[in-house]
Structures are given as C-alpha cells and as structure tokens.
PDB file of C-alpha atoms in Angstrom:
ATOM      1  CA  MET A   1     -28.645 146.545 283.045  1.00 77.00           C
ATOM      2  CA  SER A   2     -29.117 147.471 279.419  1.00 90.00           C
ATOM      3  CA  ILE A   3     -28.594 145.047 276.475  1.00 90.00           C
ATOM      4  CA  PRO A   4     -26.164 147.815 274.889  1.00 93.00           C
ATOM      5  CA  LEU A   5     -24.204 148.641 277.832  1.00 94.00           C
ATOM      6  CA  ARG A   6     -23.283 144.648 278.569  1.00 96.00           C
ATOM      7  CA  PHE A   7     -22.829 144.328 275.137  1.00 96.00           C
ATOM      8  CA  ALA A   8     -20.008 147.305 275.408  1.00 97.00           C
ATOM      9  CA  ILE A   9     -18.540 145.910 278.774  1.00 97.00           C
ATOM     10  CA  ARG A  10     -18.314 142.166 277.468  1.00 97.00           C
ATOM     11  CA  TRP A  11     -16.671 143.105 274.059  1.00 98.00           C
ATOM     12  CA  LEU A  12     -14.809 146.807 274.799  1.00 98.00           C
ATOM     13  CA  SER A  13     -13.704 146.295 278.201  1.00 98.00           C
ATOM     14  CA  TYR A  14      -9.907 144.532 277.127  1.00 98.00           C
ATOM     15  CA  PRO A  15      -9.382 146.389 274.029  1.00 98.00           C
ATOM     16  CA  LEU A  16     -10.208 150.109 275.577  1.00 98.00           C
ATOM     17  CA  VAL A  17      -8.515 149.282 279.237  1.00 98.00           C
ATOM     18  CA  PHE A  18      -5.858 147.047 278.698  1.00 98.00           C
ATOM     19  CA  GLY A  19      -5.122 148.318 275.246  1.00 98.00           C
ATOM     20  CA  GLY A  20      -5.513 151.932 276.267  1.00 98.00           C
ATOM     21  CA  CYS A  21      -2.919 151.282 279.378  1.00 98.00           C
ATOM     22  CA  ALA A  22      -0.679 149.355 277.022  1.00 98.00           C
ATOM     23  CA  SER A  23      -0.534 152.297 274.593  1.00 98.00           C
ATOM     24  CA  PHE A  24      -0.391 154.772 276.822  1.00 98.00           C
ATOM     25  CA  MET A  25       2.920 153.526 278.979  1.00 97.00           C
ATOM     26  CA  ILE A  26       4.527 152.620 275.357  1.00 98.00           C
ATOM     27  CA  TRP A  27       4.083 156.488 274.214  1.00 98.00           C
ATOM     28  CA  ALA A  28       6.192 157.088 277.465  1.00 97.00           C
ATOM     29  CA  LEU A  29       8.579 154.624 276.523  1.00 96.00           C
ATOM     30  CA  TYR A  30       9.263 156.383 273.454  1.00 97.00           C
ATOM     31  CA  ALA A  31       8.948 159.947 274.820  1.00 97.00           C
ATOM     32  CA  GLY A  32      11.450 159.032 277.206  1.00 95.00           C
ATOM     33  CA  ILE A  33       9.049 159.490 280.338  1.00 94.00           C
ATOM     34  CA  PRO A  34      10.884 157.977 283.209  1.00 87.00           C
ATOM     35  CA  TYR A  35       9.423 154.799 284.331  1.00 86.00           C
ATOM     36  CA  TRP A  36       9.010 155.958 287.558  1.00 84.00           C
ATOM     37  CA  PRO A  37       6.069 156.496 288.522  1.00 88.00           C
ATOM     38  CA  THR A  38       4.046 156.993 285.013  1.00 93.00           C
ATOM     39  CA  THR A  39       3.990 153.067 284.698  1.00 92.00           C
ATOM     40  CA  PRO A  40       3.104 152.301 287.895  1.00 91.00           C
ATOM     41  CA  ILE A  41       0.315 155.158 287.924  1.00 94.00           C
ATOM     42  CA  VAL A  42      -1.137 154.303 284.622  1.00 97.00           C
ATOM     43  CA  ALA A  43      -1.386 150.566 285.774  1.00 96.00           C
ATOM     44  CA  ALA A  44      -3.201 151.142 288.959  1.00 95.00           C
ATOM     45  CA  ALA A  45      -5.401 152.995 287.181  1.00 98.00           C
ATOM     46  CA  GLY A  46      -5.831 149.883 284.886  1.00 98.00           C
ATOM     47  CA  LEU A  47      -6.533 147.911 287.862  1.00 97.00           C
ATOM     48  CA  LEU A  48      -9.181 150.198 289.803  1.00 98.00           C
ATOM     49  CA  LEU A  49     -11.012 150.428 286.153  1.00 98.00           C
ATOM     50  CA  ILE A  50     -11.122 146.275 285.817  1.00 98.00           C
ATOM     51  CA  ALA A  51     -12.119 146.022 289.852  1.00 98.00           C
ATOM     52  CA  GLY A  52     -15.065 148.490 288.928  1.00 98.00           C
ATOM     53  CA  LEU A  53     -16.067 146.854 285.712  1.00 98.00           C
ATOM     54  CA  GLU A  54     -16.079 143.645 287.657  1.00 98.00           C
ATOM     55  CA  ARG A  55     -18.861 144.518 290.466  1.00 97.00           C
ATOM     56  CA  ILE A  56     -20.981 146.283 287.289  1.00 97.00           C
ATOM     57  CA  GLN A  57     -21.101 142.998 285.058  1.00 97.00           C
ATOM     58  CA  PRO A  58     -19.350 139.843 286.925  1.00 97.00           C
ATOM     59  CA  PHE A  59     -18.588 136.436 285.604  1.00 95.00           C
ATOM     60  CA  ARG A  60     -19.626 134.712 289.014  1.00 94.00           C
ATOM     61  CA  ARG A  61     -21.949 137.490 291.409  1.00 94.00           C
ATOM     62  CA  ALA A  62     -20.488 135.162 294.051  1.00 93.00           C
ATOM     63  CA  TRP A  63     -17.206 135.974 293.519  1.00 95.00           C
ATOM     64  CA  LEU A  64     -17.802 139.321 294.237  1.00 96.00           C
ATOM     65  CA  GLU A  65     -18.211 138.569 298.346  1.00 95.00           C
ATOM     66  CA  ASP A  66     -15.265 138.398 300.751  1.00 95.00           C
ATOM     67  CA  HIS A  67     -14.037 134.657 301.061  1.00 92.00           C
ATOM     68  CA  GLN A  68     -11.688 135.891 304.013  1.00 91.00           C
ATOM     69  CA  ASP A  69      -9.089 136.668 301.074  1.00 95.00           C
ATOM     70  CA  THR A  70      -9.486 140.688 300.343  1.00 96.00           C
ATOM     71  CA  LEU A  71      -6.602 141.564 302.678  1.00 96.00           C
ATOM     72  CA  THR A  72      -4.737 138.829 301.955  1.00 97.00           C
ATOM     73  CA  ASP A  73      -4.402 139.193 298.226  1.00 97.00           C
ATOM     74  CA  LEU A  74      -3.911 143.072 298.756  1.00 97.00           C
ATOM     75  CA  LEU A  75      -0.858 142.038 300.803  1.00 97.00           C
ATOM     76  CA  HIS A  76       0.476 139.489 297.728  1.00 97.00           C
ATOM     77  CA  MET A  77      -0.256 142.318 294.993  1.00 95.00           C
ATOM     78  CA  LEU A  78       1.291 144.814 297.208  1.00 94.00           C
ATOM     79  CA  VAL A  79       4.911 142.915 298.209  1.00 94.00           C
ATOM     80  CA  ASN A  80       4.762 141.041 294.865  1.00 88.00           C
ATOM     81  CA  LEU A  81       4.354 143.815 292.669  1.00 85.00           C
ATOM     82  CA  SER A  82       7.047 145.688 294.505  1.00 86.00           C
ATOM     83  CA  VAL A  83       9.462 142.439 294.459  1.00 79.00           C
ATOM     84  CA  ILE A  84       8.732 141.973 290.399  1.00 73.00           C
ATOM     85  CA  GLN A  85       9.483 145.406 289.698  1.00 70.00           C
ATOM     86  CA  PHE A  86      12.580 145.946 292.057  1.00 77.00           C
ATOM     87  CA  THR A  87      13.858 142.351 290.884  1.00 71.00           C
ATOM     88  CA  ALA A  88      13.174 143.745 287.335  1.00 64.00           C
ATOM     89  CA  GLU A  89      14.423 147.385 287.794  1.00 68.00           C
ATOM     90  CA  PHE A  90      18.025 145.945 289.216  1.00 75.00           C
ATOM     91  CA  LEU A  91      18.741 143.450 286.642  1.00 67.00           C
ATOM     92  CA  ALA A  92      18.077 145.657 283.869  1.00 64.00           C
ATOM     93  CA  LYS A  93      20.318 148.464 285.389  1.00 69.00           C
ATOM     94  CA  LEU A  94      22.880 145.489 285.357  1.00 76.00           C
ATOM     95  CA  GLY A  95      22.120 144.977 281.386  1.00 69.00           C
ATOM     96  CA  ASP A  96      22.457 148.450 281.252  1.00 71.00           C
ATOM     97  CA  ALA A  97      25.796 148.140 282.396  1.00 76.00           C
ATOM     98  CA  VAL A  98      26.766 145.476 279.833  1.00 75.00           C
ATOM     99  CA  PRO A  99      29.248 146.905 277.270  1.00 79.00           C
ATOM    100  CA  ALA A 100      28.154 147.889 273.769  1.00 75.00           C
ATOM    101  CA  SER A 101      30.453 145.915 272.057  1.00 76.00           C
ATOM    102  CA  VAL A 102      29.405 142.380 273.680  1.00 78.00           C
ATOM    103  CA  ARG A 103      26.050 143.150 273.785  1.00 82.00           C
ATOM    104  CA  LEU A 104      23.551 140.549 272.063  1.00 90.00           C
ATOM    105  CA  PHE A 105      20.311 142.433 272.479  1.00 92.00           C
ATOM    106  CA  PRO A 106      19.501 144.542 269.167  1.00 92.00           C
ATOM    107  CA  ILE A 107      19.090 147.971 270.831  1.00 89.00           C
ATOM    108  CA  GLU A 108      19.411 149.792 267.726  1.00 91.00           C
ATOM    109  CA  SER A 109      16.168 148.353 267.072  1.00 95.00           C
ATOM    110  CA  PRO A 110      12.933 150.076 267.072  1.00 97.00           C
ATOM    111  CA  LEU A 111      11.506 150.346 270.430  1.00 96.00           C
ATOM    112  CA  TRP A 112       8.756 147.893 269.244  1.00 97.00           C
ATOM    113  CA  LEU A 113      10.638 145.345 268.219  1.00 97.00           C
ATOM    114  CA  GLN A 114      12.920 145.520 271.761  1.00 97.00           C
ATOM    115  CA  LEU A 115       9.668 145.488 273.848  1.00 98.00           C
ATOM    116  CA  LEU A 116       8.044 142.490 271.538  1.00 98.00           C
ATOM    117  CA  LEU A 117      11.782 140.264 271.940  1.00 97.00           C
ATOM    118  CA  VAL A 118      11.010 141.618 275.858  1.00 96.00           C
ATOM    119  CA  ALA A 119       8.041 140.051 275.817  1.00 98.00           C
ATOM    120  CA  ALA A 120       8.728 136.826 274.342  1.00 97.00           C
ATOM    121  CA  VAL A 121      11.829 136.129 276.232  1.00 97.00           C
ATOM    122  CA  LEU A 122       9.528 136.520 279.427  1.00 96.00           C
ATOM    123  CA  ASP A 123       6.787 134.654 278.081  1.00 98.00           C
ATOM    124  CA  LEU A 124       8.041 131.881 277.416  1.00 97.00           C
ATOM    125  CA  SER A 125      10.205 131.663 281.141  1.00 95.00           C
ATOM    126  CA  LEU A 126       6.948 132.418 283.320  1.00 97.00           C
ATOM    127  CA  TYR A 127       5.590 129.448 280.614  1.00 98.00           C
ATOM    128  CA  VAL A 128       8.325 126.905 281.949  1.00 97.00           C
ATOM    129  CA  MET A 129       8.857 127.877 285.141  1.00 97.00           C
ATOM    130  CA  HIS A 130       5.187 128.315 285.552  1.00 97.00           C
ATOM    131  CA  ARG A 131       4.510 124.165 284.228  1.00 97.00           C
ATOM    132  CA  ILE A 132       7.780 123.029 286.201  1.00 97.00           C
ATOM    133  CA  SER A 133       6.153 124.573 289.245  1.00 96.00           C
ATOM    134  CA  HIS A 134       2.878 121.692 288.710  1.00 95.00           C
ATOM    135  CA  ARG A 135       5.753 118.971 288.445  1.00 94.00           C
ATOM    136  CA  VAL A 136       8.365 119.620 290.891  1.00 94.00           C
ATOM    137  CA  HIS A 137       7.215 119.309 294.025  1.00 92.00           C
ATOM    138  CA  TRP A 138       9.009 122.162 296.481  1.00 92.00           C
ATOM    139  CA  LEU A 139       8.139 124.471 293.454  1.00 94.00           C
ATOM    140  CA  TRP A 140       4.087 123.282 293.730  1.00 94.00           C
ATOM    141  CA  ARG A 141       4.643 123.977 297.763  1.00 93.00           C
ATOM    142  CA  PHE A 142       5.557 127.670 296.815  1.00 95.00           C
ATOM    143  CA  HIS A 143       2.498 127.742 293.830  1.00 95.00           C
ATOM    144  CA  MET A 144      -0.388 126.024 295.773  1.00 94.00           C
ATOM    145  CA  ILE A 145      -0.528 129.849 297.109  1.00 96.00           C
ATOM    146  CA  HIS A 146      -1.971 130.633 293.806  1.00 96.00           C
ATOM    147  CA  HIS A 147      -3.995 128.034 293.171  1.00 95.00           C
ATOM    148  CA  SER A 148      -5.761 128.228 296.568  1.00 94.00           C
ATOM    149  CA  ALA A 149      -8.424 131.230 295.843  1.00 94.00           C
ATOM    150  CA  GLU A 150     -11.476 129.963 296.146  1.00 93.00           C
ATOM    151  CA  ARG A 151     -12.757 132.945 293.463  1.00 94.00           C
ATOM    152  CA  LEU A 152     -11.058 134.807 290.544  1.00 96.00           C
ATOM    153  CA  TYR A 153     -11.258 138.426 290.633  1.00 97.00           C
ATOM    154  CA  TRP A 154      -8.537 141.247 290.023  1.00 97.00           C
ATOM    155  CA  MET A 155      -6.428 140.914 292.630  1.00 96.00           C
ATOM    156  CA  ASN A 156      -5.397 137.297 292.882  1.00 91.00           C
ATOM    157  CA  GLY A 157      -3.516 137.866 289.721  1.00 91.00           C
ATOM    158  CA  GLU A 158      -0.969 138.680 292.036  1.00 93.00           C
ATOM    159  CA  ARG A 159      -1.971 135.915 294.993  1.00 95.00           C
ATOM    160  CA  ARG A 160       1.985 134.384 295.057  1.00 95.00           C
ATOM    161  CA  HIS A 161       4.867 133.652 297.166  1.00 95.00           C
ATOM    162  CA  PRO A 162       7.315 136.432 296.445  1.00 93.00           C
ATOM    163  CA  LEU A 163      10.169 133.909 296.065  1.00 92.00           C
ATOM    164  CA  HIS A 164       8.205 132.095 293.549  1.00 93.00           C
ATOM    165  CA  ALA A 165       6.943 135.305 291.629  1.00 89.00           C
ATOM    166  CA  ALA A 166      10.709 136.225 291.600  1.00 87.00           C
ATOM    167  CA  LEU A 167      11.535 132.272 290.593  1.00 91.00           C
ATOM    168  CA  MET A 168       8.783 132.929 287.686  1.00 91.00           C
ATOM    169  CA  ALA A 169      10.611 135.621 285.926  1.00 88.00           C
ATOM    170  CA  GLY A 170      14.044 135.077 287.060  1.00 88.00           C
ATOM    171  CA  PRO A 171      15.421 132.962 284.121  1.00 93.00           C
ATOM    172  CA  GLY A 172      13.594 135.686 281.360  1.00 94.00           C
ATOM    173  CA  LEU A 173      15.343 138.353 283.444  1.00 89.00           C
ATOM    174  CA  VAL A 174      18.861 136.739 283.406  1.00 89.00           C
ATOM    175  CA  VAL A 175      18.810 135.762 280.035  1.00 92.00           C
ATOM    176  CA  LEU A 176      17.628 139.864 279.133  1.00 90.00           C
ATOM    177  CA  LEU A 177      20.229 140.783 281.849  1.00 86.00           C
ATOM    178  CA  ILE A 178      23.477 139.030 279.936  1.00 86.00           C
ATOM    179  CA  SER A 179      21.996 140.267 276.169  1.00 89.00           C
ATOM    180  CA  GLY A 180      22.194 143.598 278.150  1.00 87.00           C
ATOM    181  CA  ALA A 181      18.380 144.673 277.658  1.00 88.00           C
ATOM    182  CA  PRO A 182      17.514 148.192 278.037  1.00 88.00           C
ATOM    183  CA  SER A 183      16.035 148.585 281.742  1.00 87.00           C
ATOM    184  CA  ALA A 184      13.192 151.176 279.930  1.00 89.00           C
ATOM    185  CA  VAL A 185      12.386 148.407 277.947  1.00 93.00           C
ATOM    186  CA  VAL A 186      11.777 145.577 280.556  1.00 91.00           C
ATOM    187  CA  ALA A 187      10.103 147.863 283.227  1.00 90.00           C
ATOM    188  CA  THR A 188       7.618 148.978 280.395  1.00 94.00           C
ATOM    189  CA  TRP A 189       6.782 144.995 279.707  1.00 95.00           C
ATOM    190  CA  PHE A 190       6.066 144.695 283.375  1.00 93.00           C
ATOM    191  CA  GLY A 191       3.744 147.381 283.597  1.00 94.00           C
ATOM    192  CA  ILE A 192       1.774 146.140 280.464  1.00 97.00           C
ATOM    193  CA  LEU A 193       2.004 142.282 282.028  1.00 96.00           C
ATOM    194  CA  THR A 194       0.342 143.801 285.128  1.00 95.00           C
ATOM    195  CA  VAL A 195      -2.650 145.197 283.485  1.00 98.00           C
ATOM    196  CA  HIS A 196      -3.322 141.941 281.364  1.00 98.00           C
ATOM    197  CA  LEU A 197      -2.656 139.446 284.654  1.00 97.00           C
ATOM    198  CA  ALA A 198      -5.663 141.423 286.770  1.00 98.00           C
ATOM    199  CA  PHE A 199      -7.913 140.737 283.323  1.00 98.00           C
ATOM    200  CA  GLN A 200      -6.570 137.097 283.135  1.00 98.00           C
ATOM    201  CA  HIS A 201      -8.010 136.314 286.470  1.00 97.00           C
ATOM    202  CA  SER A 202     -11.035 139.135 286.928  1.00 97.00           C
ATOM    203  CA  ASN A 203     -14.284 138.175 287.757  1.00 97.00           C
ATOM    204  CA  LEU A 204     -15.428 140.274 285.072  1.00 97.00           C
ATOM    205  CA  ASP A 205     -17.721 138.741 281.895  1.00 96.00           C
ATOM    206  CA  TYR A 206     -15.693 139.979 279.108  1.00 97.00           C
ATOM    207  CA  SER A 207     -14.672 138.643 275.918  1.00 96.00           C
ATOM    208  CA  VAL A 208     -12.169 138.812 273.516  1.00 97.00           C
ATOM    209  CA  GLY A 209     -13.336 136.710 270.636  1.00 94.00           C
ATOM    210  CA  TRP A 210     -10.988 134.643 268.471  1.00 94.00           C
ATOM    211  CA  LEU A 211      -8.217 136.024 270.283  1.00 96.00           C
ATOM    212  CA  ARG A 212      -8.813 134.094 273.391  1.00 93.00           C
ATOM    213  CA  HIS A 213      -6.788 131.170 270.679  1.00 93.00           C
ATOM    214  CA  VAL A 214      -3.772 133.740 270.975  1.00 96.00           C
ATOM    215  CA  LEU A 215      -3.999 135.902 274.459  1.00 97.00           C
ATOM    216  CA  GLY A 216      -3.975 134.271 278.326  1.00 97.00           C
ATOM    217  CA  VAL A 217      -7.282 135.808 278.958  1.00 97.00           C
ATOM    218  CA  ALA A 218      -9.959 134.950 281.842  1.00 95.00           C
ATOM    219  CA  GLU A 219     -11.821 132.875 279.623  1.00 92.00           C
ATOM    220  CA  VAL A 220      -8.993 129.966 279.025  1.00 93.00           C
ATOM    221  CA  HIS A 221      -7.310 130.710 281.939  1.00 95.00           C
ATOM    222  CA  ARG A 222     -10.429 130.032 284.519  1.00 93.00           C
ATOM    223  CA  TRP A 223      -9.669 126.655 283.505  1.00 92.00           C
ATOM    224  CA  HIS A 224      -6.184 126.557 285.000  1.00 94.00           C
ATOM    225  CA  HIS A 225      -7.569 127.273 288.477  1.00 94.00           C
ATOM    226  CA  LYS A 226     -10.097 123.805 288.400  1.00 92.00           C
ATOM    227  CA  ARG A 227     -10.087 122.724 291.835  1.00 90.00           C
ATOM    228  CA  ASP A 228      -9.228 119.352 290.676  1.00 87.00           C
ATOM    229  CA  PHE A 229      -5.347 119.441 289.932  1.00 85.00           C
ATOM    230  CA  GLU A 230      -5.331 117.158 287.223  1.00 85.00           C
ATOM    231  CA  ASP A 231      -7.749 119.085 284.743  1.00 85.00           C
ATOM    232  CA  ALA A 232      -5.502 122.054 285.779  1.00 90.00           C
ATOM    233  CA  GLN A 233      -2.542 121.205 283.719  1.00 94.00           C
ATOM    234  CA  VAL A 234      -3.719 123.629 280.991  1.00 95.00           C
ATOM    235  CA  ASN A 235      -3.522 127.343 279.632  1.00 96.00           C
ATOM    236  CA  PHE A 236      -0.055 127.867 281.473  1.00 97.00           C
ATOM    237  CA  GLY A 237       0.643 130.920 279.413  1.00 97.00           C
ATOM    238  CA  GLU A 238       0.968 134.243 281.859  1.00 97.00           C
ATOM    239  CA  PHE A 239       0.003 136.721 278.598  1.00 98.00           C
ATOM    240  CA  SER A 240      -0.168 134.624 275.566  1.00 97.00           C
ATOM    241  CA  THR A 241      -1.103 131.191 274.477  1.00 97.00           C
ATOM    242  CA  VAL A 242       1.574 130.182 272.143  1.00 96.00           C
ATOM    243  CA  TRP A 243       3.611 128.041 273.964  1.00 97.00           C
ATOM    244  CA  ASP A 244       0.658 126.290 275.397  1.00 97.00           C
ATOM    245  CA  ARG A 245      -0.207 125.716 271.868  1.00 96.00           C
ATOM    246  CA  LEU A 246       3.214 124.485 270.640  1.00 97.00           C
ATOM    247  CA  PHE A 247       3.658 122.417 273.502  1.00 97.00           C
ATOM    248  CA  GLY A 248       0.568 121.206 273.785  1.00 96.00           C
ATOM    249  CA  THR A 249      -0.864 122.323 277.001  1.00 97.00           C
ATOM    250  CA  PHE A 250      -3.753 125.060 275.489  1.00 96.00           C
ATOM    251  CA  TYR A 251      -7.433 123.463 276.209  1.00 93.00           C
ATOM    252  CA  ASP A 252     -10.386 125.814 275.312  1.00 89.00           C
ATOM    253  CA  SER A 253     -14.320 124.693 275.492  1.00 78.00           C
ATOM    254  CA  ALA A 254     -17.829 126.207 274.888  1.00 61.00           C
ATOM    255  CA  GLY A 255     -18.734 125.558 278.839  1.00 64.00           C
ATOM    256  CA  LYS A 256     -17.995 127.363 282.138  1.00 67.00           C
ATOM    257  CA  LEU A 257     -16.796 126.860 285.269  1.00 67.00           C
ATOM    258  CA  GLY A 258     -19.441 126.603 288.358  1.00 58.00           C
ATOM    259  CA  LYS A 259     -18.763 128.679 291.220  1.00 55.00           C
ATOM    260  CA  ALA A 260     -17.246 126.080 293.792  1.00 57.00           C
ATOM    261  CA  GLU A 261     -14.926 124.724 290.752  1.00 85.00           C
ATOM    262  CA  VAL A 262     -11.965 126.431 291.652  1.00 92.00           C
ATOM    263  CA  GLY A 263      -9.556 126.440 294.535  1.00 91.00           C
ATOM    264  CA  LEU A 264      -7.752 123.542 296.542  1.00 91.00           C
ATOM    265  CA  HIS A 265      -9.393 120.081 297.684  1.00 87.00           C
ATOM    266  CA  GLU A 266      -7.159 121.032 300.993  1.00 83.00           C
ATOM    267  CA  LYS A 267      -9.684 122.778 303.670  1.00 78.00           C
ATOM    268  CA  ASP A 268      -7.088 123.227 305.829  1.00 86.00           C
ATOM    269  CA  TYR A 269      -4.824 125.796 303.319  1.00 91.00           C
ATOM    270  CA  PRO A 270      -3.877 128.729 305.550  1.00 93.00           C
ATOM    271  CA  ARG A 271      -5.989 131.944 304.600  1.00 93.00           C
ATOM    272  CA  ASN A 272      -4.224 134.790 306.259  1.00 96.00           C
ATOM    273  CA  TYR A 273      -1.225 136.050 304.494  1.00 96.00           C
ATOM    274  CA  PHE A 274       2.112 135.487 306.938  1.00 96.00           C
ATOM    275  CA  GLY A 275       0.443 131.442 306.878  1.00 95.00           C
ATOM    276  CA  GLN A 276       0.414 131.438 303.288  1.00 95.00           C
ATOM    277  CA  PHE A 277       4.169 133.090 303.524  1.00 96.00           C
ATOM    278  CA  ILE A 278       5.573 130.357 306.103  1.00 95.00           C
ATOM    279  CA  ASP A 279       3.421 127.403 304.400  1.00 93.00           C
ATOM    280  CA  PRO A 280       6.080 126.403 301.455  1.00 93.00           C
ATOM    281  CA  LEU A 281       9.000 127.369 303.873  1.00 93.00           C
ATOM    282  CA  ARG A 282       8.216 124.033 306.404  1.00 88.00           C
ATOM    283  CA  PRO A 283       9.669 120.413 305.878  1.00 82.00           C
ATOM    284  CA  THR A 284       7.652 118.754 303.734  1.00 63.00           C
ATOM    285  CA  SER A 285       6.867 116.130 305.939  1.00 40.00           C
ATOM    286  CA  ALA A 286       4.588 118.633 307.485  1.00 44.00           C
ATOM    287  CA  TYR A 287       2.162 117.208 305.000  1.00 40.00           C
ATOM    288  CA  PRO A 288       1.023 113.635 305.166  1.00 35.00           C
ATOM    289  CA  ALA A 289       1.730 111.576 302.301  1.00 32.00           C
ATOM    290  CA  GLY A 290      -1.073 111.961 299.670  1.00 35.00           C
ATOM    291  CA  HIS A 291      -2.675 115.021 301.344  1.00 39.00           C
ATOM    292  CA  ASN A 292      -1.957 118.024 298.564  1.00 48.00           C
ATOM    293  CA  SER A 293      -2.896 118.047 295.081  1.00 51.00           C
ATOM    294  CA  LEU A 294       0.228 117.345 293.210  1.00 54.00           C
ATOM    295  CA  GLU A 295       1.087 113.958 295.296  1.00 52.00           C
ATOM    296  CA  GLN A 296      -2.876 112.996 294.875  1.00 51.00           C
ATOM    297  CA  ASP A 297      -2.182 113.089 291.408  1.00 51.00           C
ATOM    298  CA  GLU A 298       1.093 111.672 291.327  1.00 51.00           C
ATOM    299  CA  SER A 299      -1.012 108.604 293.560  1.00 48.00           C
ATOM    300  CA  ARG A 300      -3.609 108.234 290.336  1.00 46.00           C
ATOM    301  CA  ASN A 301      -0.260 107.985 287.633  1.00 47.00           C
ATOM    302  CA  THR A 302       0.946 105.631 289.421  1.00 43.00           C
TER     303      THR A 302
END
C-alpha cells in the first residue's frame, strides 16, 4: 500500500466517515426527514465503510480472521440495535406526550443545542452504568459478554446482552423522558453513536491525534478490553472521555496492545449467541468461587 493512501486512511477515516454520517443525520434532523429509514440506512453505510477499511488497513491482521465469533456478533448487533432503537423510540415518544407546561427540556433551543444536551445526558448515563457494571457482580455477569471478544473489530461494539444494552442507556433515557426531550433528537443521537461505537471497537489502524483525549476512540478504548480485569478499569466512556477524566478513569499510552491481550481469562465462556444470552441468567453459583474475572480482582484486593 502506498504511503499517501496509508496516511489518508489513518488520519481521514474518522473525520470523513463518522463526520459524514453524523452530518447527514443532523441535516436530516434539521430538514424534518423522518428518522426511519434514513438514519438507520446512513448508519449501516457507515458501518460497512468501516468494515471495508479494516480489510485494507487493519490494526491487527490476526483480528481479521474469524474467531468463531462473526455470526455471534452479527446476531448481537442486529438484536441490540433493534432493542436500543425500540427503547429509545418508545421512551422518547412518551416524552413527546409530556405537556409543554411541565417540560424541562429546552425544546425552543436550537436543534444543535438540543442534540448536545441529549448526547451529554446519555453519555453520562452510559459511563455510570458501564462503570457500575464492572463493580456489581450480577451486572458484570451480563457485561462479560462484551469483554469476551478475543479480537476487536467493527461489529463487536454491539456485542452485549440485550437486557444489559437497555440497562446501560435506561437511566439517561428515563431522564430525557421525564424532561420531554423530542424523540427525533434522541433517535438521531443513537444513530450517530452507532457509527462511533463501530469506530471505537474497530480493527482499523486510524488516529484522531489529540482528539483522543476528548473522544472515546479505539486508540484509548482498546485498553479497556485488556484481558487482565484489573488493567481494564479505564476508559469507560462510550462517546467521550470527559467523564473518564473527571472521575479519574482515563488512561492513555503510546504502547500498543499485543494481539492476544484482549478478552477474558475464562476459557470455557460460551461462544455462540444462545449460550451467551443464557449464561448471565443462570444462578451465580454456576461459577465456582474465584472463577470469573471480577471475583479474581476482588480476591486480590482483600
């Protein structure tokens, strides 16, 4: 591959693909174009572009190979995007029904400001629930699915249990519901976030430079997926790293992860979708003491 092309992919992928998709979605919001099917189509196009760029310039060539996870991740992605979009639409529609006299959300503000407010509320909700999911045992059982990925690539940003996906966004959505945030604004932000999460978990060798100190991109988020549980307690932010910086969980390093440094220590963790769906619903006693990563971490700290 030529040096100019490698340079272009590394530095222009995120601004052009993410920026282009986000700009189109925001334009559609301003133009009053219905969310469905425009925003999902734009998001899907963004994801396919990221998938293609990964094949051209991967961060880890070994991560291009199927790890008996492609079908599982595809099912996770289809189910979770449907769950999140349905949940967002349902709660936001309820929010639309809030009488104007009691609305707390500034619906008279410019759309760009409304979008920023929605983004801030949801980003904080996702950060808090994400961090709690690493500390509360029953939530970690659900969140283990996400960390069970033994490679990072465009699809496993949505490798989550559907119940946990709803729980992650739930608090923020409830706040937006009560305050009366417009459903179109909420749905647009989820479309934008979908493309960002694909970049965040992508196997694409790209960079955003100093913006990695503000945005939760792959350069910093890969550290969150380290196999050693204790090392993975950093960079919880789904979109931004603002909350990580405020609460002392931000980590950055010039080093690169080794190809086998992500995933779980549990060798017997289910690989198929049904097994991963059922596993966190089983009694906790199904795991012997000290078996899972959270218990191992707790045992080291006692």
